[in-house]
mmCIF file of C-alpha atoms in Angstrom:
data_model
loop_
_atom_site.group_PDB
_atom_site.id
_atom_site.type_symbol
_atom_site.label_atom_id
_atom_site.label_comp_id
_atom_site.label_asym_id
_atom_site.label_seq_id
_atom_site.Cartn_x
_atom_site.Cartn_y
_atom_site.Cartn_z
ATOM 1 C CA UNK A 29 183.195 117.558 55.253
ATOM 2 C CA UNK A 30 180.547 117.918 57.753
ATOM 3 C CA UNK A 31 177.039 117.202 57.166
ATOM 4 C CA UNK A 32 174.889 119.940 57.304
ATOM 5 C CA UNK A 33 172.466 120.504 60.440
ATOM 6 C CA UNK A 34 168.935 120.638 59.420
ATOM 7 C CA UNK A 35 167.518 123.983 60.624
ATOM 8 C CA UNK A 36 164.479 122.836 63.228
ATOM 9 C CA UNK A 37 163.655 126.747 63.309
ATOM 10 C CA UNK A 38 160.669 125.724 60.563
ATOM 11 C CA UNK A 39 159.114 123.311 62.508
ATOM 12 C CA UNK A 40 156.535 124.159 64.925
ATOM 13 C CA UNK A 41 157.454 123.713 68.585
ATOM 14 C CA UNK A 42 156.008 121.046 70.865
ATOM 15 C CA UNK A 43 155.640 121.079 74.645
ATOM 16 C CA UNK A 44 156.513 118.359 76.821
ATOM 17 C CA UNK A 45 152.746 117.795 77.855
ATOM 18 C CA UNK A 46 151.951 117.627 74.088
ATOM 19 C CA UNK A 47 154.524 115.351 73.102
ATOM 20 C CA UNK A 48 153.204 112.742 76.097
ATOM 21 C CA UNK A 49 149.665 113.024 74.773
ATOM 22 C CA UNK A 50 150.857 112.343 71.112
ATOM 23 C CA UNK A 51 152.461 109.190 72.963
ATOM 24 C CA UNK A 52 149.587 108.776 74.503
ATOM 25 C CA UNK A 53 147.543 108.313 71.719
ATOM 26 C CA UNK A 54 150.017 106.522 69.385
ATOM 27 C CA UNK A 55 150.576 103.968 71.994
ATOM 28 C CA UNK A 56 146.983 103.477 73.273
ATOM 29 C CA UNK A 57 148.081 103.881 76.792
ATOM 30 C CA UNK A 58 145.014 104.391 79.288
ATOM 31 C CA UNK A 59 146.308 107.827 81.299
ATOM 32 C CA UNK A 60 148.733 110.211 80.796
ATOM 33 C CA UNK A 61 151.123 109.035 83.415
ATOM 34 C CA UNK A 62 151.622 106.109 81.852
ATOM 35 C CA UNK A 63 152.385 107.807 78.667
ATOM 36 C CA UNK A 64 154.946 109.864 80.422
ATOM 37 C CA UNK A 65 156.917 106.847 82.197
ATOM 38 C CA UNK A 66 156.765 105.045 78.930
ATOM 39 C CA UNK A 67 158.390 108.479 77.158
ATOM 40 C CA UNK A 68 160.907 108.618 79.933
ATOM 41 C CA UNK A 69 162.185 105.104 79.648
ATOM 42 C CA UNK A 70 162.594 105.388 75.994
ATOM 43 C CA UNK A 71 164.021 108.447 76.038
ATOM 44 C CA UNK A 72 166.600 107.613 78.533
ATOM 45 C CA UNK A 73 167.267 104.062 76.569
ATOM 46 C CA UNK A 74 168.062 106.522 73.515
ATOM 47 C CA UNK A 75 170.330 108.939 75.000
ATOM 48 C CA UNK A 76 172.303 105.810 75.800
ATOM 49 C CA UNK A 77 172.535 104.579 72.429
ATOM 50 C CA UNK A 78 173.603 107.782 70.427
ATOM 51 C CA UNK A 79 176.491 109.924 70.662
ATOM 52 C CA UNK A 80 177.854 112.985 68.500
ATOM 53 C CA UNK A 81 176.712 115.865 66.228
ATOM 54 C CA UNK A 82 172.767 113.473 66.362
ATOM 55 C CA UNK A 83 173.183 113.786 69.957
ATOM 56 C CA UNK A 84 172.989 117.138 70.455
ATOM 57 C CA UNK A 85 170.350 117.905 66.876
ATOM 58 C CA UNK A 86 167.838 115.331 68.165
ATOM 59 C CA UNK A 87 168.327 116.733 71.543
ATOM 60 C CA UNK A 88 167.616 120.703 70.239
ATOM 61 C CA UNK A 89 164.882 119.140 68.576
ATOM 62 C CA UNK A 90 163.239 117.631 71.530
ATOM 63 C CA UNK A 91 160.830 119.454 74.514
ATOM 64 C CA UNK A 92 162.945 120.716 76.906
ATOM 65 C CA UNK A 93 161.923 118.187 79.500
ATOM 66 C CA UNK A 94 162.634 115.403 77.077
ATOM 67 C CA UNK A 95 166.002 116.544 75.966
ATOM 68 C CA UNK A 96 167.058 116.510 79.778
ATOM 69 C CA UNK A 97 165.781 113.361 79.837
ATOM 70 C CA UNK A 98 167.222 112.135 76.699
ATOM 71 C CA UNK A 99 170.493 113.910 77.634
ATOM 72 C CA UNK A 100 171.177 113.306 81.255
ATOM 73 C CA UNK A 101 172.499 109.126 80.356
ATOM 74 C CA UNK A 102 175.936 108.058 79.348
ATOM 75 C CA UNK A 103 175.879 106.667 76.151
ATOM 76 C CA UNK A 104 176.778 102.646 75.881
ATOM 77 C CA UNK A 105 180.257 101.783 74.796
ATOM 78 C CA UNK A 106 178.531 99.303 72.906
ATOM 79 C CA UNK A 107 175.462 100.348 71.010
ATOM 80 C CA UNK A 108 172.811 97.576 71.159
ATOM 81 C CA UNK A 109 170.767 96.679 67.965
ATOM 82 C CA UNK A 110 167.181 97.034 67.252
ATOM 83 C CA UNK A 111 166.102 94.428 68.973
ATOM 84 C CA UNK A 112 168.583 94.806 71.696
ATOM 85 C CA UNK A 113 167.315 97.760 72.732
ATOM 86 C CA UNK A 114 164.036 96.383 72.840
ATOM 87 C CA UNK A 115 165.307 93.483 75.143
ATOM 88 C CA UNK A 116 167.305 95.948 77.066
ATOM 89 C CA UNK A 117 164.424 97.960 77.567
ATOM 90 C CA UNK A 118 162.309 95.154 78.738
ATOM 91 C CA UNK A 119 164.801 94.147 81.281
ATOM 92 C CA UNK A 120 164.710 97.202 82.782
ATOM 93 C CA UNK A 121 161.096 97.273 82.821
ATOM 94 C CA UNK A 122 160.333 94.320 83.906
ATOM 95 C CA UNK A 123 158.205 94.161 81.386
ATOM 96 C CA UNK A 124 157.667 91.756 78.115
ATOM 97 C CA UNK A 125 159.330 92.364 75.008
ATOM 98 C CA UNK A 126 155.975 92.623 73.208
ATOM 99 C CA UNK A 127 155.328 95.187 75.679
ATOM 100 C CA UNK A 128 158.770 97.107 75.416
ATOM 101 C CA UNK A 129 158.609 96.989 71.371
ATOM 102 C CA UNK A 130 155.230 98.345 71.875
ATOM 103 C CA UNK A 131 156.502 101.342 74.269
ATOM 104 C CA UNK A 132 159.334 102.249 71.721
ATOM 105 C CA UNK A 133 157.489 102.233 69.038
ATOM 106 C CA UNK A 134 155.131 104.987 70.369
ATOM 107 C CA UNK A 135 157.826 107.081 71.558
ATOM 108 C CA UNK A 136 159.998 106.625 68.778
ATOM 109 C CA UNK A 137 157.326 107.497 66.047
ATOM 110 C CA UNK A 138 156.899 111.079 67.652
ATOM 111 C CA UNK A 139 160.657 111.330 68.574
ATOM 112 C CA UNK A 140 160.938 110.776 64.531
ATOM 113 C CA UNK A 141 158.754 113.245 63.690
ATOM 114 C CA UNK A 142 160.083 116.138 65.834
ATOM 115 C CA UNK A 143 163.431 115.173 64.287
ATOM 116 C CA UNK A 144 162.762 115.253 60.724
ATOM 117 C CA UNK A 145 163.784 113.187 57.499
ATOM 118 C CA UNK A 146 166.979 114.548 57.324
ATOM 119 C CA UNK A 147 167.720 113.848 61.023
ATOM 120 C CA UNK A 148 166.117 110.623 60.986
ATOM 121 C CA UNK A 149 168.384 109.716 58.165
ATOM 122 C CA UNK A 150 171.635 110.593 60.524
ATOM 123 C CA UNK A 151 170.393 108.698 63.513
ATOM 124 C CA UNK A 152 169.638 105.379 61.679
ATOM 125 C CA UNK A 153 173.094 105.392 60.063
ATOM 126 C CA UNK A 154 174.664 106.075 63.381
ATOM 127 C CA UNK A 155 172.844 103.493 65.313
ATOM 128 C CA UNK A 156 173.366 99.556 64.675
ATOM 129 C CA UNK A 157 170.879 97.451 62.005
ATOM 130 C CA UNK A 158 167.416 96.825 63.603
ATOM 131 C CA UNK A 159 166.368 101.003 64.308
ATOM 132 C CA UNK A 160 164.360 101.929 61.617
ATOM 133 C CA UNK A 161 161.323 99.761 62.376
ATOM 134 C CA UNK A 162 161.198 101.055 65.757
ATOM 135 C CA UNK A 163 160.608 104.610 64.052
ATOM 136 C CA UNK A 164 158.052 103.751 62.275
ATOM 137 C CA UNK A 165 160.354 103.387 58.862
ATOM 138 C CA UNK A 166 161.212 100.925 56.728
ATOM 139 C CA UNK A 167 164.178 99.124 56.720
ATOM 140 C CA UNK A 168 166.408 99.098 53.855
ATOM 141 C CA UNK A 169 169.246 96.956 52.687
ATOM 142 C CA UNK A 170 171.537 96.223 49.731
ATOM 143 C CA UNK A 171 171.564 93.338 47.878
ATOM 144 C CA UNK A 172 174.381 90.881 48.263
#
């Protein structure tokens, strides 16, 4: 049985603009176009980590702009964990992993809320251990 999509038709739409200065401000980052690279990266990181039915719902749940974005990359053969992610993100950045933790955490917080609980759920049982932190949620696990 398939899950059951979670209607985004109740949720107020967001432009791409406003979606950069929510990353703007969650992140602290000085001008917009740095708020915007930052949002690409991560977004394009992403839409190489997930693959299916999430795909697509965090994708219709996304500014147009950002679901292009999100959409346009192959995903990995190999999903990364958490923290790979972060590392792969700050090799391709050039930048530290501080940094690149700091980047996806802004992006991912707002990326969370557009998608919604349920969604959120989906995506952090599809991807690898190490994801929910970078959304701003905790991180659960069962006891041994």
């Amino acid at each position: 049985m398939l899950p059951l999509r979670e209607s985004t038709a109740a949720r107020p739409g967001m432009t791409f603009q406003q979606m950069v200065e929510r990353i703007r401000y969650e992140g602290a980052y000085p001008t917009r176009e740095r708020a915007e690279d930052v949002t690409r990266t991560v977004l394009a990181a992403l839409g190489r980590q997930l693959t299916g039915n999430e795909r697509v719902d965090l994708a219709a749940c996304l500014p147009t702009e950002a679901a292009h974005v999100f959409a346009s990359q192959i995903p990995d053969c190999q999903p990364l964990t958490g923290w790979g992610f972060v590392k792969d993100l700050a090799t391709r950045t050039a930048a530290t992993p501080a940094t690149a933790r700091w980047d996806t955490g802004a992006v991912l917080a707002v990326v969370g809320h557009l998608a919604g609980a349920v969604l959120l759920g989906r995506l952090l049982t599809q991807l690898p251990p190490g994801y929910a932190l970078l959304f701003g949620q905790a991180e659960l696990t069962q006891a041994a």
